Amino acid sequence: MKVKPHTESGLKTWVGLAALVLAMGLFYFGIPALIAQNPEVYSRYYTTLSGIALLSMASAGVWLTFYIGRINIGQGVFCLFGAYISGILVVNYGMNFWYSAIWAGVICSLLSFLIGLPILRLRGVYFAMVTLISTQVATLVVQNLAITKQGRSFALPPPAALTLPGTDIVVIPAFTLEGAAVGFYFAAITLMILTFLGLYRLVNSRIGQLCKSLQQNEELASSLGVNIVWLRLVAYAISCFVGGVAGAFYGAQQANLNVSLFTVQDSVNFLLYCFMGGLNYVVGPLIGTITLRLGWDQLSPTGEYQLAIYALALIILMFILPNGLMSLVEEGKKWFIRPNHRQKLQSMSAQKPVKTVAKSAAKKRPKTAAKTAPKSNKGRK
Amino acid sequence: MEQVIANGLFTGAQYALIALGLTLIFGLMNVLNFAHGQMFVLGALFAYTIFNHIVELGWFLGMTPWLANILTFMVALVATLVFLAFVGALFERFLFRTVIKRSSRDESTMLLAAATAFLLDALLPMKHVFGELSHSLPALIEGSFSIEQPWFSDTPFYMPYSKVFIGGLALFLIAGFMAFMQYTKPGRAMRALAQDKIAAQLMGVHVDRFTMLGFALGAMLAGGIGALIVTITNIGPTAGSSFSIKAFIMVMIGGAGVVGGAIAGGFVLGMMESIVPTLLAPYDLANLSDLIIFAALMIFLSFRPQGLMGKPWG
């Protein structure tokens, strides 16, 4: 299928690549260099940041289900199961952690086929609620199984070395207790970057376009020959795979599993990270997770006021940027990247000022219409 | 058996009231109010505080203890209803309305609702608000109603008078709410809004005003039931989110946005919570009952998403 070339796509690609290189430089070299400045004080950021990287992976899964038009409050299920599957494989069956994490993802995506087949038919609030209940079910399952030790403390050893199969060549050295934080940091950011690159590739592929068609109108997509059942199952399975792997790593990083590792609250949090970042951009969940988690972490000296300040900040952000942090990019584009477009807007508003006012007045918002119309004209001059 | 059914009905009446408020807010505004359980806790602790401040006044006036208790409780209940309605109206006017108008997607309100839930969760346990302890009021009326030899079981049937009183009040509140929705003009306006917002607007229903009223009523019902339950069990300042989840489940059982459905959902969940552990007790599986209830509900909702009485795809 030929796509009409977009005028700014060249620029977009370069900006994207530059951002990727910058981000990788920051994560792989910048942050370790910063922490090396004062290791006693800053080394705790390795743990914080690897947690953020893993949670942003799980949020990326939630974002993908948003992309097919479903509100997913059930990612906690797969994170929790992923953590326990990996933990059980390592502790009870002596599997290497790195393989067990992959198995956690695979089993989670198989499970998601089973759950997804009935529940993916639901939409909107119905899907949201069933997934919310599923998180509660997962918590109760873990609490009632003997193999998970009733959800009480389940200690994990640090990951063993990963060698190439059949040889003694060490790919990833074994984690020591002291070095585990640094090791997990590099593992987590690598996984995070791979996840978001994969997600970007997926969204900009043919399958991504089809997923977007599901978001817009499932019946129409189906009538045009899109296999909607298969497509949403695949999207959900990918989302759950990512969640399972993230959960496995998160659990291993904590070195101790318990049932409160991922609760309903965490499932809701993943959703909030996506909203906070913005649902129109692949990096939205990453930006949202970094902002909210790092913000939460920085507020910890405030003690008992931590949650109150966090909640107030959320409410204020909601007022300023109700469409997420990435909506700033849209604003930025309007004023900085596309001067031609700005001129076009200016000439348009100069020609038909009456129409804009009439249009917004028709929305039965006389107050806001009167306010915004002159303001926007002023801005455009 | 009678005991189990009576307990189920009692819990069901309480649950139905919680679910009613949530479904009203959802039906009117399409907002999943994550802070509903927190409203419930706010109501409970507010009523507790008011009760303790004024109960001595009744004793001072020389009333018998049970009369003083009941009169004070009624005053505290009314104060709670008014206060929670006020809080709900403020939330709608200054938070939800603004964000709904500014954001491009309806679902963004979920973030706001969760943030308000966090805020209440943080504020309620503070030292100068309610403190971290959980509270409950003493039994309003002493004594209990009992049948030594009930018809279907060997164990005697037993129901404290205060539970009967609270259950009666809950039923009265449900009936009052239904009558309000059914027979008054604001109630009709809200039903019209829940059915079709644009059509209602075209017929001259003042959307903003009635949305605010609906949110206030929802919060009021949650607070009212909190005030009722605090006389029976302990309620802590951070118990809100678990009640929110239960309220969501009840709303889904009955059908999102349907008033009758919320009542049905409340009674169904109340009965299940009472009956399932009793049925499982002989097999030594009673601690699995929550899991079984939730799993059954998930399966039910997967195959009948609109619940008992909802319209598909709400």
XYZ file of C-alpha atoms in Angstrom:
695
model
C 0.000 0.000 0.000
C 1.456 3.344 -1.019
C 1.235 6.075 1.551
C 1.220 9.678 0.478
C 4.477 11.174 1.765
C 3.949 13.457 4.693
C 5.763 16.777 4.446
C 7.341 16.660 7.884
C 8.003 12.941 8.135
C 11.702 13.399 7.365
C 12.077 15.912 10.171
C 10.003 13.720 12.459
C 12.238 10.713 11.882
C 15.367 12.719 12.625
C 13.892 14.287 15.727
C 12.781 10.846 16.890
C 16.187 9.277 16.270
C 17.957 12.141 18.005
C 15.634 11.794 20.994
C 16.271 8.041 21.106
C 20.060 8.476 21.009
C 19.870 11.198 23.642
C 17.648 9.077 25.878
C 19.906 6.033 25.511
C 22.964 8.156 26.254
C 21.254 9.566 29.310
C 20.091 6.197 30.628
C 23.253 4.191 29.905
C 25.958 6.796 30.614
C 24.484 10.016 31.959
C 22.653 8.667 34.974
C 25.394 6.223 36.088
C 27.896 9.091 35.744
C 25.682 11.343 37.857
C 25.264 8.661 40.493
C 29.033 8.038 40.518
C 29.485 11.651 41.657
C 28.211 10.790 45.101
C 27.483 7.070 45.343
C 26.509 7.014 49.007
C 23.630 9.413 48.521
C 22.529 8.683 44.988
C 22.950 4.928 44.624
C 19.383 4.350 45.797
C 18.285 5.891 42.498
C 19.394 2.679 40.735
C 16.567 0.845 42.470
C 14.060 3.659 41.972
C 14.860 4.058 38.307
C 14.828 0.360 37.513
C 11.427 0.160 39.218
C 10.228 3.029 37.064
C 11.573 1.401 33.913
C 9.778 -1.872 34.675
C 6.505 -0.195 35.633
C 6.638 1.893 32.474
C 6.918 -1.377 30.531
C 3.751 -2.651 32.159
C 2.065 0.679 31.426
C 3.130 0.303 27.808
C 1.019 -2.849 27.781
C -1.936 -0.916 29.170
C -1.342 1.717 26.508
C -1.535 -0.947 23.799
C -4.938 -2.063 25.066
C -5.998 1.591 24.993
C -4.850 1.590 21.402
C -7.426 -1.064 20.529
C -10.017 0.952 22.428
C -10.131 -0.897 25.763
C -9.643 0.567 29.228
C -7.495 -2.018 30.976
C -7.445 -2.007 34.784
C -6.111 -5.554 34.888
C -2.425 -5.273 34.151
C -1.697 -5.969 37.818
C -2.943 -9.534 37.266
C -0.237 -10.316 34.761
C 2.475 -8.462 36.643
C 1.623 -10.427 39.785
C 1.365 -13.754 37.961
C 4.549 -12.996 36.037
C 6.427 -12.335 39.257
C 5.140 -15.537 40.857
C 5.601 -17.737 37.769
C 9.199 -16.640 37.471
C 9.717 -16.997 41.218
C 8.264 -20.527 41.300
C 10.293 -21.599 38.273
C 13.485 -20.299 39.860
C 12.924 -21.524 43.414
C 11.002 -24.780 42.949
C 12.375 -25.953 39.600
C 15.841 -24.395 39.660
C 15.432 -22.650 36.324
C 17.737 -19.819 35.330
C 16.063 -16.476 36.102
C 16.578 -15.082 32.603
C 14.718 -17.991 31.016
C 12.059 -17.954 33.724
C 11.261 -14.314 32.947
C 10.605 -15.227 29.325
C 8.483 -18.175 30.434
C 6.556 -15.818 32.718
C 5.749 -13.653 29.712
C 4.772 -16.634 27.567
C 2.523 -18.180 30.214
C 0.923 -14.793 30.867
C 0.141 -14.327 27.205
C -1.306 -17.856 26.988
C -3.451 -17.036 30.004
C -4.490 -13.799 28.353
C -5.854 -15.801 25.409
C -8.069 -17.744 27.808
C -9.286 -14.667 29.674
C -9.325 -12.436 26.639
C -11.534 -14.610 24.484
C -14.665 -13.904 26.518
C -13.869 -10.505 27.982
C -12.440 -8.753 24.941
C -15.941 -8.714 23.504
C -16.787 -6.137 26.164
C -16.140 -2.453 25.732
C -15.806 0.771 27.609
C -16.687 0.673 31.252
C -17.683 -3.009 31.097
C -14.219 -4.115 30.067
C -12.691 -1.778 32.626
C -14.782 -3.238 35.444
C -14.233 -6.885 34.538
C -10.489 -6.319 34.426
C -10.673 -4.474 37.746
C -12.419 -7.489 39.267
C -9.849 -9.791 37.678
C -7.115 -8.026 39.638
C -9.021 -8.747 42.819
C -9.407 -12.376 41.732
C -5.662 -12.631 41.095
C -4.909 -11.315 44.573
C -7.270 -13.875 46.102
C -5.835 -16.709 43.988
C -2.316 -15.940 45.173
C -3.578 -15.740 48.744
C -5.172 -19.179 48.553
C -2.537 -21.248 46.781
C 0.027 -23.351 48.606
C 2.584 -22.976 45.819
C 2.692 -19.189 46.340
C 2.969 -19.672 50.118
C -0.446 -17.989 50.602
C 0.977 -14.720 49.307
C 3.263 -14.288 52.272
C 6.940 -13.656 51.908
C 8.507 -15.697 49.092
C 12.267 -15.111 49.014
C 14.130 -15.141 45.704
C 17.859 -15.615 45.096
C 19.669 -13.068 42.916
C 19.724 -14.081 39.215
C 22.374 -16.606 38.205
C 24.711 -16.154 35.258
C 23.297 -16.604 31.776
C 25.516 -18.611 29.440
C 25.074 -19.359 25.768
C 23.265 -22.690 25.585
C 25.681 -25.599 25.296
C 28.778 -23.512 25.985
C 30.430 -21.806 28.926
C 30.440 -18.342 27.371
C 28.882 -16.007 29.910
C 26.431 -13.532 28.358
C 25.190 -11.959 31.568
C 27.283 -12.478 34.701
C 25.659 -13.654 37.931
C 24.278 -10.863 40.139
C 25.937 -10.390 43.466
C 23.928 -9.039 46.378
C 25.796 -5.707 46.281
C 25.814 -5.341 42.514
C 22.215 -6.434 41.984
C 20.827 -2.893 42.013
C 23.160 -1.759 39.223
C 22.629 -4.972 37.289
C 18.864 -4.668 37.484
C 19.106 -1.034 36.428
C 20.846 -1.908 33.165
C 18.582 -4.898 32.567
C 15.471 -2.805 33.232
C 16.366 0.118 30.992
C 17.391 -2.259 28.213
C 14.028 -4.001 28.482
C 12.231 -0.675 28.628
C 13.941 0.679 25.517
C 13.300 -2.575 23.654
C 9.639 -2.511 24.708
C 9.038 1.032 23.572
C 10.932 0.539 20.309
C 8.897 -2.594 19.682
C 5.701 -0.782 20.540
C 6.597 2.076 18.202
C 7.338 -0.382 15.429
C 4.081 -2.236 16.089
C 1.955 0.892 16.137
C 3.494 2.155 12.911
C 3.084 -1.163 11.140
C 0.107 -2.457 9.216
C -1.122 -4.253 12.346
C -0.885 -0.954 14.221
C -3.070 0.732 11.629
C -5.589 -2.085 11.973
C -5.514 -1.692 15.770
C -6.264 1.968 15.344
C -9.225 1.060 13.183
C -10.534 -1.021 16.102
C -10.250 2.007 18.351
C -12.314 4.071 15.956
C -15.071 1.703 14.939
C -15.016 -2.042 15.408
C -18.113 -2.804 13.343
C -16.823 -0.820 10.406
C -13.417 -2.465 10.628
C -15.051 -5.876 10.797
C -17.239 -5.128 7.797
C -14.132 -4.173 5.817
C -12.620 -7.575 6.462
C -10.463 -6.982 9.519
C -10.367 -10.052 11.752
C -11.192 -8.096 14.864
C -11.362 -11.076 17.240
C -7.878 -12.266 16.327
C -6.426 -8.785 16.237
C -7.577 -7.749 19.692
C -6.505 -11.095 21.139
C -3.031 -10.589 19.697
C -2.827 -7.032 21.000
C -3.997 -8.145 24.439
C -1.557 -11.065 24.459
C 1.340 -8.728 23.637
C 0.222 -6.409 26.387
C 0.104 -9.271 28.880
C 3.460 -10.652 27.731
C 5.069 -7.304 28.460
C 3.264 -7.140 31.796
C 4.416 -10.649 32.764
C 8.059 -9.973 31.922
C 7.964 -6.634 33.744
C 6.387 -8.333 36.759
C 9.024 -11.086 36.771
C 11.853 -8.550 36.774
C 10.133 -6.338 39.323
C 9.693 -9.281 41.667
C 13.284 -10.412 41.233
C 14.472 -6.891 41.883
C 12.539 -6.813 45.157
C 14.070 -10.248 45.983
C 10.935 -11.041 47.953
C 7.450 -11.658 46.594
C 4.236 -11.082 48.438
C 0.648 -10.609 47.450
C 0.747 -6.838 47.834
C 3.401 -6.525 45.108
C 0.663 -5.713 42.576
C -2.813 -4.917 43.863
C -5.872 -3.222 42.432
C -4.208 0.054 43.304
C -1.279 -0.771 41.014
C -3.616 -1.727 38.190
C -5.265 1.675 38.548
C -1.834 3.322 38.730
C -0.782 1.853 35.370
C -3.884 3.429 33.911
C -3.050 6.756 35.527
C 0.482 6.681 34.113
C -0.962 6.264 30.632
C -3.434 9.099 31.110
C -0.775 11.316 32.622
C 1.584 10.802 29.706
C -1.052 11.131 27.041
C -2.746 8.446 25.015
C -1.776 9.722 21.578
C 1.945 9.027 21.839
C 3.856 5.797 22.230
C 6.183 7.368 24.777
C 3.181 8.631 26.783
C 3.263 5.821 29.382
C 7.030 6.266 29.798
C 6.725 10.002 30.388
C 3.771 9.483 32.708
C 5.470 6.786 34.763
C 8.678 8.793 35.115
C 6.787 11.930 36.152
C 4.471 10.295 38.650
C 6.831 7.722 40.173
C 9.802 10.052 40.404
C 7.541 12.775 41.751
C 6.149 10.364 44.342
C 9.673 9.320 45.291
C 10.879 12.901 45.629
C 7.949 13.726 47.903
C 8.909 11.056 50.443
C 10.675 13.518 52.825
C 7.295 15.189 53.394
C 6.203 12.119 55.386
C 2.515 11.992 56.155
C 1.751 14.770 53.676
C 3.256 12.804 50.785
C 0.009 11.368 49.482
C -1.891 14.618 49.951
C 0.672 16.654 48.014
C 0.836 13.994 45.313
C -2.950 13.977 44.955
C -3.116 17.773 44.820
C -0.376 17.837 42.186
C -2.332 15.282 40.150
C -5.482 17.379 40.366
C -3.636 20.543 39.359
C -1.948 18.770 36.441
C -5.360 17.533 35.397
C -6.577 21.122 35.289
C -3.639 22.439 33.308
C -3.121 19.509 30.952
C -6.279 17.422 30.910
C -5.044 15.524 27.852
C -1.750 14.445 29.365
C 1.784 15.747 29.410
C 2.406 14.861 25.780
C -0.290 17.328 24.712
C 2.434 19.906 25.361
C 4.107 18.538 22.228
C 1.020 19.352 20.183
C 1.073 22.882 21.537
C 4.796 23.120 20.865
C 4.313 21.924 17.312
C 1.730 24.583 16.710
C 3.995 27.431 17.720
C 7.572 26.352 17.074
C 7.919 23.579 14.555
C 5.394 24.618 11.965
C 5.599 28.358 11.333
C 3.887 27.922 7.948
C 0.928 26.340 9.597
C 0.856 29.178 12.086
C 0.620 31.717 9.282
C -2.133 29.710 7.689
C -4.067 29.705 10.954
C -3.550 33.424 11.277
C -4.910 34.183 7.837
C -7.837 31.853 8.436
C -8.796 33.486 11.692
C -8.398 36.927 10.107
C -10.817 36.025 7.332
C -13.582 34.430 9.328
C -13.518 35.564 12.912
C -17.312 35.517 13.073
C -17.538 31.867 12.228
C -15.321 30.666 15.056
C -17.351 32.557 17.603
C -20.588 31.287 16.159
C -19.235 27.744 16.173
C -18.210 27.767 19.780
C -21.391 29.543 20.783
C -23.323 26.717 19.198
C -21.755 24.392 21.722
C -23.797 26.162 24.414
C -20.783 27.505 26.181
C -21.279 31.235 25.908
C -18.859 32.064 28.703
C -15.898 30.091 27.415
C -16.589 31.126 23.837
C -16.399 34.788 24.729
C -13.201 34.167 26.623
C -11.343 31.952 24.202
C -12.140 33.703 20.958
C -10.346 36.988 21.640
C -7.557 35.191 23.485
C -6.756 32.908 20.600
C -6.710 35.849 18.201
C -4.271 37.630 20.429
C -2.025 34.602 20.531
C -1.965 34.292 16.808
C -0.814 37.850 16.228
C -30.666 -20.621 57.580
C -32.944 -17.757 58.634
C -29.971 -16.138 60.248
C -27.955 -16.352 57.040
C -30.775 -14.907 54.963
C -31.468 -12.113 57.427
C -27.791 -11.190 57.516
C -27.675 -11.257 53.747
C -30.684 -8.983 53.481
C -29.205 -6.599 56.014
C -25.848 -6.398 54.219
C -27.683 -6.206 50.914
C -29.651 -3.151 51.994
C -26.424 -1.398 52.987
C -24.679 -2.381 49.773
C -27.630 -1.301 47.671
C -27.361 2.212 49.087
C -23.654 2.413 48.286
C -24.244 1.161 44.765
C -27.157 3.546 44.194
C -24.971 6.613 44.624
C -22.254 5.256 42.368
C -24.637 4.248 39.616
C -26.338 7.633 39.746
C -23.043 9.442 39.222
C -22.067 7.038 36.481
C -25.406 7.330 34.714
C -25.411 11.117 34.755
C -21.789 11.950 34.063
C -20.178 8.781 32.726
C -17.637 9.159 35.527
C -16.295 6.100 37.336
C -16.042 7.702 40.734
C -13.095 5.964 42.358
C -13.606 8.185 45.409
C -17.024 6.744 46.247
C -15.713 4.480 49.001
C -13.805 7.409 50.445
C -17.055 9.414 50.534
C -18.589 6.528 52.451
C -15.759 6.590 54.996
C -15.951 10.366 55.264
C -19.655 10.068 56.069
C -19.033 7.373 58.669
C -16.333 9.280 60.512
C -18.187 12.588 60.260
C -21.289 11.023 61.785
C -19.162 9.432 64.506
C -17.611 12.792 65.402
C -20.938 14.647 65.422
C -22.581 11.915 67.491
C -19.864 12.023 70.137
C -20.036 15.791 70.339
C -23.743 16.060 70.951
C -24.725 12.818 72.651
C -24.085 14.272 76.104
C -26.606 16.987 75.402
C -29.395 14.377 75.394
C -28.219 12.892 78.673
C -28.079 16.375 80.089
C -31.696 16.939 79.133
C -32.579 13.869 81.165
C -33.650 11.538 78.371
C -33.493 7.788 78.694
C -30.284 6.492 77.093
C -31.870 4.728 74.107
C -33.993 7.755 73.220
C -31.016 10.072 73.586
C -28.936 7.724 71.419
C -31.520 7.519 68.684
C -32.312 11.240 68.610
C -28.619 12.129 68.571
C -27.990 9.601 65.858
C -30.788 11.045 63.736
C -29.289 14.517 64.115
C -25.848 13.184 63.220
C -27.294 11.338 60.224
C -29.010 14.437 58.888
C -25.872 16.514 59.442
C -23.848 13.889 57.575
C -26.291 13.842 54.673
C -26.140 17.627 54.347
C -22.366 17.771 54.705
C -21.712 15.021 52.171
C -24.138 16.548 49.688
C -22.213 19.785 50.036
C -18.863 18.038 49.526
C -20.225 16.205 46.488
C -21.557 19.407 44.969
C -18.187 21.098 45.479
C -16.354 18.188 43.868
C -18.621 18.322 40.841
C -18.643 22.073 40.448
C -14.953 22.786 40.869
C -13.230 19.565 39.806
C -15.177 17.294 37.519
C -17.088 19.890 35.533
C -13.933 21.822 34.642
C -11.953 18.767 33.646
C -14.779 17.255 31.590
C -15.067 20.482 29.637
C -11.335 20.841 29.048
C -10.315 17.313 28.176
C -10.753 15.660 24.826
C -11.596 12.200 26.154
C -14.254 11.196 28.650
C -11.945 8.729 30.342
C -9.633 11.475 31.566
C -12.036 11.937 34.454
C -10.815 8.559 35.753
C -7.493 10.176 36.543
C -9.246 13.001 38.353
C -11.487 10.589 40.265
C -8.483 8.538 41.329
C -6.669 11.708 42.370
C -9.607 12.805 44.539
C -9.650 9.320 46.066
C -5.937 9.656 46.882
C -6.572 13.093 48.344
C -9.336 11.852 50.639
C -7.250 8.792 51.541
C -4.459 11.139 52.563
C -6.565 13.709 54.358
C -8.876 11.491 56.398
C -6.229 9.773 58.592
C -4.480 13.046 59.422
C -4.131 14.068 63.052
C -6.346 17.114 62.832
C -9.005 15.444 60.685
C -10.088 12.058 62.053
C -6.866 10.417 63.157
C -5.598 6.994 62.155
C -7.778 4.892 64.447
C -10.921 3.148 63.307
C -14.102 3.929 65.152
C -17.562 2.606 65.756
C -20.534 3.862 67.699
C -22.006 1.874 70.596
C -25.184 -0.080 69.865
C -28.020 2.419 69.637
C -30.598 0.166 71.256
C -29.794 -2.561 73.753
C -31.218 -6.030 73.482
C -32.062 -8.244 70.576
C -34.875 -10.028 68.865
C -34.572 -13.775 68.955
C -36.436 -16.951 68.022
C -35.384 -20.021 70.001
C -36.590 -22.594 67.507
C -36.732 -21.278 63.933
C -38.501 -23.275 61.249
C -35.566 -24.403 59.107
C -32.609 -24.767 61.409
C -31.495 -25.887 64.816
C -29.515 -22.844 65.922
C -31.558 -19.998 67.405
C -32.242 -16.954 65.296
C -30.818 -13.762 66.661
C -31.042 -10.124 65.501
C -30.070 -7.117 67.637
C -32.685 -4.359 67.740
C -30.142 -1.796 66.608
C -29.511 -3.828 63.450
C -33.239 -3.947 62.800
C -33.414 -0.181 63.281
C -30.452 0.480 60.970
C -31.781 -1.913 58.339
C -35.131 -0.152 58.505
C -33.456 3.220 58.066
C -31.512 1.893 55.079
C -34.698 0.597 53.460
C -36.355 3.943 54.183
C -33.484 5.799 52.496
C -33.693 3.514 49.462
C -37.442 4.019 49.220
C -37.071 7.758 49.659
C -34.453 7.926 46.927
C -36.558 5.859 44.539
C -39.593 8.024 45.231
C -37.513 11.131 44.640
C -36.269 9.820 41.300
C -39.717 8.610 40.278
C -42.143 11.299 41.331
C -40.393 14.655 41.586
C -39.386 17.035 38.856
C -35.638 17.009 39.590
C -35.762 13.218 39.713
C -37.421 13.093 36.319
C -34.861 15.526 34.946
C -32.036 13.307 36.181
C -33.590 10.192 34.710
C -33.934 12.010 31.418
C -30.283 13.085 31.565
C -29.162 9.538 32.249
C -31.183 8.276 29.291
C -30.078 10.800 26.697
C -28.124 13.878 27.576
C -28.629 15.809 24.359
C -32.341 15.121 24.134
C -32.796 16.188 27.750
C -30.856 19.363 27.058
C -33.036 20.145 24.064
C -36.138 19.710 26.210
C -34.837 22.416 28.521
C -33.210 20.408 31.301
C -30.471 22.477 32.878
C -27.650 19.956 32.474
C -25.055 21.552 34.733
C -27.455 22.082 37.590
C -28.861 18.573 37.600
C -25.479 16.959 37.111
C -24.337 18.779 40.206
C -27.459 17.692 42.056
C -26.866 14.104 40.972
C -23.275 14.104 42.175
C -24.349 15.653 45.461
C -27.065 12.999 45.883
C -24.599 10.222 45.108
C -22.131 11.473 47.673
C -24.987 11.979 50.133
C -26.147 8.379 49.821
C -22.591 7.099 50.292
C -22.134 9.261 53.375
C -25.532 8.301 54.766
C -24.798 4.600 54.533
C -21.436 5.267 56.140
C -23.234 6.858 59.069
C -25.509 3.818 59.316
C -22.739 1.240 59.142
C -20.506 2.955 61.694
C -23.078 1.953 64.335
C -22.562 -1.728 63.472
C -18.876 -2.224 62.639
C -15.546 -0.494 62.971
C -14.626 1.793 60.090
C -11.087 3.048 59.611
C -10.092 6.154 57.672
C -8.371 4.179 54.907
C -11.055 1.555 54.300
C -12.413 3.515 51.342
C -10.867 1.784 48.353
C -12.087 -1.688 49.260
C -15.636 -0.324 49.464
C -15.146 1.392 46.113
C -14.267 -1.921 44.489
C -17.295 -3.601 46.042
C -19.513 -0.761 44.884
C -18.189 -1.114 41.330
C -18.953 -4.811 41.414
C -22.512 -4.261 42.610
C -23.100 -1.678 39.931
C -21.836 -4.081 37.298
C -24.001 -6.954 38.535
C -27.109 -4.876 38.160
C -26.104 -2.997 35.049
C -24.168 0.250 34.834
C -26.226 3.392 35.251
C -29.507 1.626 36.087
C -31.039 2.528 39.448
C -33.020 -0.699 39.850
C -29.955 -2.671 38.843
C -27.850 -1.129 41.573
C -30.365 -2.200 44.204
C -30.530 -5.707 42.766
C -26.726 -5.847 42.596
C -26.407 -4.758 46.209
C -28.800 -7.430 47.429
C -27.228 -10.123 45.230
C -23.733 -9.403 46.534
C -24.979 -9.110 50.127
C -26.755 -12.462 49.894
C -23.780 -14.135 48.213
C -21.409 -12.894 50.888
C -23.718 -14.331 53.495
C -24.683 -17.626 51.836
C -21.504 -18.781 50.085
C -19.356 -19.083 53.247
C -22.183 -21.006 54.957
C -22.463 -23.423 52.055
C -18.698 -23.924 51.923
C -18.197 -24.262 55.669
C -18.931 -28.040 55.823
C -16.190 -28.684 53.225
C -13.660 -26.559 55.126
C -13.406 -24.132 52.206
C -14.890 -21.038 53.828
C -11.792 -18.931 53.214
C -12.165 -19.550 49.488
C -15.574 -17.899 49.432
C -14.329 -14.464 48.361
C -12.398 -16.014 45.517
C -15.404 -18.026 44.414
C -17.724 -15.012 44.546
C -15.364 -12.798 42.557
C -14.544 -15.484 40.020
C -18.240 -16.276 39.549
C -18.987 -12.602 39.023
C -16.206 -12.303 36.498
C -17.560 -15.229 34.537
C -21.102 -13.864 34.785
C -19.992 -10.450 33.530
C -17.935 -11.947 30.714
C -21.038 -13.526 29.287
C -23.623 -10.949 30.299
C -21.728 -7.641 30.404
C -24.846 -5.527 30.741
C -25.596 -7.186 34.078
C -29.085 -8.070 35.227
C -30.956 -5.057 33.884
C -28.559 -2.810 31.973
C -28.657 -1.926 28.333
C -25.796 -3.342 26.276
C -22.804 -1.059 25.650
C -24.223 1.522 28.108
